Amino acid sequence: MHDQPKYIPLRESTFFSDSRSARPIVEGTVARGHLRDDELTYTGKMDGKDAAVFPMAIDARVMARGRERFDIYCSPCHGRTGQGDGMVVLRGYRHPPSFHQDRLRDAPVGHFVPASERDRIR
Ligand code: HEC
């Protein structure tokens, strides 16, 4: 059992002409769970513009989840109430704008998908 005829990942092989034991990944292969082909869900945009609709139905459960995610990922800068006075800002990070202004109240929901998320998706 200790010595089995198997290839260990990335180990050399005499079987294939390119000397690799692993076969190259087929072009267009997407890792499981990484097929982000839904523009609205993953970028907040439709036809390249900030979407005015959510990609799913909004209910109390979704709102609670959003609050939880905001408190974890956004509040360190934007503050728990969206004033832009999060803890890292109080300690010297750049001050984000307050969310409590008409320009942002009137903005389509897609505007609130952070650019950092968009970059990660590309
Ligand atoms: C590391 C600090 C930081 C974190 C974390 C952060 N932001 Fe921001 N955010 C900023 C700053 C600073 C700006 C202002 C950027 C600018 O004006 O160029 C900003 C701007 C924005 C804007 C644009 C507001 C406008 O004026 O149009 C939105 C929307 C936004 N953030 C949403 C979020 C969301 C949602 C999260 C969490 C998923 C988040 N941000 C996390 C620092 C942060």
PDB file of C-alpha atoms and ligand atoms in Angstrom:
ATOM      1  CA  MET A   1       0.000   0.000   0.000  1.00  0.00           C
ATOM      2  CA  HIS A   2       2.861   2.361   0.702  1.00  0.00           C
ATOM      3  CA  ASP A   3       4.169   2.140  -2.871  1.00  0.00           C
ATOM      4  CA  GLN A   4       1.354   2.591  -5.339  1.00  0.00           C
ATOM      5  CA  PRO A   5       1.638   3.288  -9.065  1.00  0.00           C
ATOM      6  CA  LYS A   6       0.097   6.730  -8.987  1.00  0.00           C
ATOM      7  CA  TYR A   7       1.062  10.230  -9.971  1.00  0.00           C
ATOM      8  CA  ILE A   8       1.582  12.812  -7.303  1.00  0.00           C
ATOM      9  CA  PRO A   9       0.423  16.263  -8.531  1.00  0.00           C
ATOM     10  CA  LEU A  10       3.013  18.029 -10.726  1.00  0.00           C
ATOM     11  CA  ARG A  11       5.376  15.058 -10.669  1.00  0.00           C
ATOM     12  CA  GLU A  12       7.255  14.219 -13.872  1.00  0.00           C
ATOM     13  CA  SER A  13       5.946  11.474 -16.116  1.00  0.00           C
ATOM     14  CA  THR A  14       7.416   9.424 -18.937  1.00  0.00           C
ATOM     15  CA  PHE A  15       3.967   8.480 -20.196  1.00  0.00           C
ATOM     16  CA  PHE A  16       3.006  11.789 -21.837  1.00  0.00           C
ATOM     17  CA  SER A  17       5.236  13.478 -24.406  1.00  0.00           C
ATOM     18  CA  ASP A  18       5.283  16.767 -22.472  1.00  0.00           C
ATOM     19  CA  SER A  19       6.726  14.911 -19.433  1.00  0.00           C
ATOM     20  CA  ARG A  20       3.929  16.109 -17.168  1.00  0.00           C
ATOM     21  CA  SER A  21       1.718  13.714 -15.265  1.00  0.00           C
ATOM     22  CA  ALA A  22      -1.225  16.129 -15.124  1.00  0.00           C
ATOM     23  CA  ARG A  23      -3.039  17.057 -18.305  1.00  0.00           C
ATOM     24  CA  PRO A  24      -3.388  20.754 -19.139  1.00  0.00           C
ATOM     25  CA  ILE A  25      -6.723  22.246 -18.125  1.00  0.00           C
ATOM     26  CA  VAL A  26      -9.154  22.372 -21.025  1.00  0.00           C
ATOM     27  CA  GLU A  27      -9.517  25.933 -22.323  1.00  0.00           C
ATOM     28  CA  GLY A  28     -12.520  27.662 -20.806  1.00  0.00           C
ATOM     29  CA  THR A  29     -12.475  25.515 -17.671  1.00  0.00           C
ATOM     30  CA  VAL A  30     -14.016  27.285 -14.670  1.00  0.00           C
ATOM     31  CA  ALA A  31     -13.341  26.135 -11.119  1.00  0.00           C
ATOM     32  CA  ARG A  32     -16.402  24.807  -9.352  1.00  0.00           C
ATOM     33  CA  GLY A  33     -18.360  27.650  -7.788  1.00  0.00           C
ATOM     34  CA  HIS A  34     -16.587  30.303  -9.866  1.00  0.00           C
ATOM     35  CA  LEU A  35     -18.849  30.583 -12.894  1.00  0.00           C
ATOM     36  CA  ARG A  36     -19.888  34.191 -12.422  1.00  0.00           C
ATOM     37  CA  ASP A  37     -21.805  34.661 -15.632  1.00  0.00           C
ATOM     38  CA  ASP A  38     -24.701  36.627 -14.145  1.00  0.00           C
ATOM     39  CA  GLU A  39     -23.801  40.300 -14.557  1.00  0.00           C
ATOM     40  CA  LEU A  40     -26.545  41.573 -12.260  1.00  0.00           C
ATOM     41  CA  THR A  41     -25.697  39.231  -9.383  1.00  0.00           C
ATOM     42  CA  TYR A  42     -21.961  39.683  -9.500  1.00  0.00           C
ATOM     43  CA  THR A  43     -21.488  43.298 -10.584  1.00  0.00           C
ATOM     44  CA  GLY A  44     -24.784  45.037  -9.769  1.00  0.00           C
ATOM     45  CA  LYS A  45     -24.939  46.153 -13.385  1.00  0.00           C
ATOM     46  CA  MET A  46     -27.244  45.557 -16.334  1.00  0.00           C
ATOM     47  CA  ASP A  47     -25.873  46.296 -19.791  1.00  0.00           C
ATOM     48  CA  GLY A  48     -22.917  47.955 -18.104  1.00  0.00           C
ATOM     49  CA  LYS A  49     -25.008  50.418 -16.063  1.00  0.00           C
ATOM     50  CA  ASP A  50     -25.827  50.383 -12.344  1.00  0.00           C
ATOM     51  CA  ALA A  51     -28.971  48.243 -12.026  1.00  0.00           C
ATOM     52  CA  ALA A  52     -32.145  49.576 -10.432  1.00  0.00           C
ATOM     53  CA  VAL A  53     -33.296  46.107  -9.370  1.00  0.00           C
ATOM     54  CA  PHE A  54     -31.969  43.447  -7.027  1.00  0.00           C
ATOM     55  CA  PRO A  55     -31.002  40.064  -8.476  1.00  0.00           C
ATOM     56  CA  MET A  56     -33.265  38.308  -5.923  1.00  0.00           C
ATOM     57  CA  ALA A  57     -36.448  38.885  -3.963  1.00  0.00           C
ATOM     58  CA  ILE A  58     -35.851  41.034  -0.887  1.00  0.00           C
ATOM     59  CA  ASP A  59     -37.361  39.749   2.334  1.00  0.00           C
ATOM     60  CA  ALA A  60     -36.572  40.070   6.047  1.00  0.00           C
ATOM     61  CA  ARG A  61     -34.016  37.248   5.880  1.00  0.00           C
ATOM     62  CA  VAL A  62     -32.093  38.933   3.048  1.00  0.00           C
ATOM     63  CA  MET A  63     -32.233  42.284   4.892  1.00  0.00           C
ATOM     64  CA  ALA A  64     -30.847  40.686   8.066  1.00  0.00           C
ATOM     65  CA  ARG A  65     -28.075  39.005   6.095  1.00  0.00           C
ATOM     66  CA  GLY A  66     -27.237  42.305   4.392  1.00  0.00           C
ATOM     67  CA  ARG A  67     -27.067  44.094   7.735  1.00  0.00           C
ATOM     68  CA  GLU A  68     -24.761  41.382   9.068  1.00  0.00           C
ATOM     69  CA  ARG A  69     -22.490  41.564   5.993  1.00  0.00           C
ATOM     70  CA  PHE A  70     -22.430  45.369   6.127  1.00  0.00           C
ATOM     71  CA  ASP A  71     -21.486  45.336   9.788  1.00  0.00           C
ATOM     72  CA  ILE A  72     -18.628  42.938   9.067  1.00  0.00           C
ATOM     73  CA  TYR A  73     -17.223  44.196   5.773  1.00  0.00           C
ATOM     74  CA  CYS A  74     -18.292  47.813   5.357  1.00  0.00           C
ATOM     75  CA  SER A  75     -18.711  49.309   8.809  1.00  0.00           C
ATOM     76  CA  PRO A  76     -14.987  49.456   9.623  1.00  0.00           C
ATOM     77  CA  CYS A  77     -14.887  52.418   7.193  1.00  0.00           C
ATOM     78  CA  HIS A  78     -18.495  53.451   6.574  1.00  0.00           C
ATOM     79  CA  GLY A  79     -19.558  53.142  10.209  1.00  0.00           C
ATOM     80  CA  ARG A  80     -22.448  51.056  11.537  1.00  0.00           C
ATOM     81  CA  THR A  81     -24.908  53.804  10.552  1.00  0.00           C
ATOM     82  CA  GLY A  82     -23.313  54.690   7.196  1.00  0.00           C
ATOM     83  CA  GLN A  83     -22.016  58.087   8.352  1.00  0.00           C
ATOM     84  CA  GLY A  84     -18.508  57.309   7.105  1.00  0.00           C
ATOM     85  CA  ASP A  85     -17.098  57.317  10.615  1.00  0.00           C
ATOM     86  CA  GLY A  86     -15.977  53.704  11.029  1.00  0.00           C
ATOM     87  CA  MET A  87     -13.284  52.643  13.455  1.00  0.00           C
ATOM     88  CA  VAL A  88     -10.416  52.632  10.953  1.00  0.00           C
ATOM     89  CA  VAL A  89     -11.466  56.094   9.763  1.00  0.00           C
ATOM     90  CA  LEU A  90     -11.330  57.351  13.331  1.00  0.00           C
ATOM     91  CA  ARG A  91      -7.782  56.014  13.381  1.00  0.00           C
ATOM     92  CA  GLY A  92      -6.661  57.786  10.231  1.00  0.00           C
ATOM     93  CA  TYR A  93      -8.074  55.955   7.184  1.00  0.00           C
ATOM     94  CA  ARG A  94      -9.678  58.004   4.422  1.00  0.00           C
ATOM     95  CA  HIS A  95     -13.165  59.290   5.283  1.00  0.00           C
ATOM     96  CA  PRO A  96     -15.819  57.769   2.980  1.00  0.00           C
ATOM     97  CA  PRO A  97     -18.871  59.857   2.119  1.00  0.00           C
ATOM     98  CA  SER A  98     -21.921  59.571   4.359  1.00  0.00           C
ATOM     99  CA  PHE A  99     -24.648  57.396   2.814  1.00  0.00           C
ATOM    100  CA  HIS A 100     -27.197  59.885   4.206  1.00  0.00           C
ATOM    101  CA  GLN A 101     -27.345  62.258   1.265  1.00  0.00           C
ATOM    102  CA  ASP A 102     -29.838  62.591  -1.570  1.00  0.00           C
ATOM    103  CA  ARG A 103     -27.306  61.688  -4.267  1.00  0.00           C
ATOM    104  CA  LEU A 104     -26.906  58.236  -2.692  1.00  0.00           C
ATOM    105  CA  ARG A 105     -30.538  57.846  -1.577  1.00  0.00           C
ATOM    106  CA  ASP A 106     -31.521  58.345  -5.226  1.00  0.00           C
ATOM    107  CA  ALA A 107     -28.737  56.128  -6.609  1.00  0.00           C
ATOM    108  CA  PRO A 108     -29.755  52.820  -8.192  1.00  0.00           C
ATOM    109  CA  VAL A 109     -29.073  49.784  -5.994  1.00  0.00           C
ATOM    110  CA  GLY A 110     -26.315  48.605  -8.316  1.00  0.00           C
ATOM    111  CA  HIS A 111     -24.300  51.651  -7.217  1.00  0.00           C
ATOM    112  CA  PHE A 112     -23.836  49.960  -3.850  1.00  0.00           C
ATOM    113  CA  VAL A 113     -21.968  46.953  -5.174  1.00  0.00           C
ATOM    114  CA  PRO A 114     -18.460  48.053  -4.222  1.00  0.00           C
ATOM    115  CA  ALA A 115     -15.922  48.467  -6.998  1.00  0.00           C
ATOM    116  CA  SER A 116     -13.605  46.160  -5.065  1.00  0.00           C
ATOM    117  CA  GLU A 117     -16.163  43.393  -5.571  1.00  0.00           C
ATOM    118  CA  ARG A 118     -16.326  44.172  -9.288  1.00  0.00           C
ATOM    119  CA  ASP A 119     -12.539  43.999  -9.542  1.00  0.00           C
ATOM    120  CA  ARG A 120     -12.470  40.652  -7.813  1.00  0.00           C
ATOM    121  CA  ILE A 121     -14.942  39.277 -10.336  1.00  0.00           C
ATOM    122  CA  ARG A 122     -13.106  40.346 -13.453  1.00  0.00           C
TER     123      ARG A 122
HETATM  124  C1  HEC B   1     -11.226  50.311   3.789  1.00  0.00           C
HETATM  125  C2  HEC B   1     -12.357  51.218   3.917  1.00  0.00           C
HETATM  126  C3  HEC B   1     -13.662  50.863   3.228  1.00  0.00           C
HETATM  127  C4  HEC B   1     -14.387  49.696   3.294  1.00  0.00           C
HETATM  128  C5  HEC B   1     -14.058  48.445   4.079  1.00  0.00           C
HETATM  129  C6  HEC B   1     -15.551  49.898   2.461  1.00  0.00           C
HETATM  130  N1  HEC B   1     -15.528  51.149   1.917  1.00  0.00           N
HETATM  131 FE1  HEC B   1     -16.915  51.923   0.676  1.00  0.00          FE
HETATM  132  N2  HEC B   1     -15.790  53.580   0.476  1.00  0.00           N
HETATM  133  C7  HEC B   1     -14.633  53.874   1.168  1.00  0.00           C
HETATM  134  C8  HEC B   1     -14.120  55.157   0.761  1.00  0.00           C
HETATM  135  C9  HEC B   1     -12.844  55.847   1.293  1.00  0.00           C
HETATM  136  C10 HEC B   1     -15.013  55.645  -0.221  1.00  0.00           C
HETATM  137  C11 HEC B   1     -14.896  56.927  -1.010  1.00  0.00           C
HETATM  138  C12 HEC B   1     -14.189  56.591  -2.304  1.00  0.00           C
HETATM  139  C13 HEC B   1     -14.119  57.725  -3.256  1.00  0.00           C
HETATM  140  O1  HEC B   1     -14.807  58.728  -3.085  1.00  0.00           O
HETATM  141  O2  HEC B   1     -13.373  57.561  -4.230  1.00  0.00           O
HETATM  142  C14 HEC B   1     -16.057  54.633  -0.364  1.00  0.00           C
HETATM  143  C15 HEC B   1     -17.104  54.741  -1.227  1.00  0.00           C
HETATM  144  C16 HEC B   1     -18.150  53.854  -1.279  1.00  0.00           C
HETATM  145  C17 HEC B   1     -19.307  54.033  -2.106  1.00  0.00           C
HETATM  146  C18 HEC B   1     -19.519  55.155  -3.093  1.00  0.00           C
HETATM  147  C19 HEC B   1     -20.299  56.251  -2.475  1.00  0.00           C
HETATM  148  C20 HEC B   1     -20.451  57.387  -3.474  1.00  0.00           C
HETATM  149  O3  HEC B   1     -20.122  58.501  -3.113  1.00  0.00           O
HETATM  150  O4  HEC B   1     -20.905  57.156  -4.605  1.00  0.00           O
HETATM  151  C21 HEC B   1     -20.124  52.977  -1.880  1.00  0.00           C
HETATM  152  C22 HEC B   1     -21.482  52.717  -2.513  1.00  0.00           C
HETATM  153  C23 HEC B   1     -19.470  52.130  -0.936  1.00  0.00           C
HETATM  154  N3  HEC B   1     -18.281  52.699  -0.571  1.00  0.00           N
HETATM  155  C24 HEC B   1     -19.978  50.955  -0.457  1.00  0.00           C
HETATM  156  C25 HEC B   1     -19.278  50.085   0.339  1.00  0.00           C
HETATM  157  C26 HEC B   1     -19.774  48.781   0.736  1.00  0.00           C
HETATM  158  C27 HEC B   1     -21.143  48.226   0.361  1.00  0.00           C
HETATM  159  C28 HEC B   1     -18.798  48.211   1.478  1.00  0.00           C
HETATM  160  C29 HEC B   1     -18.798  46.841   2.098  1.00  0.00           C
HETATM  161  C30 HEC B   1     -19.092  45.728   1.235  1.00  0.00           C
HETATM  162  C31 HEC B   1     -17.696  49.158   1.547  1.00  0.00           C
HETATM  163  N4  HEC B   1     -18.025  50.264   0.842  1.00  0.00           N
HETATM  164  C32 HEC B   1     -16.523  48.951   2.244  1.00  0.00           C
HETATM  165  C33 HEC B   1     -14.029  53.076   2.097  1.00  0.00           C
HETATM  166  C34 HEC B   1     -14.408  51.772   2.373  1.00  0.00           C
END
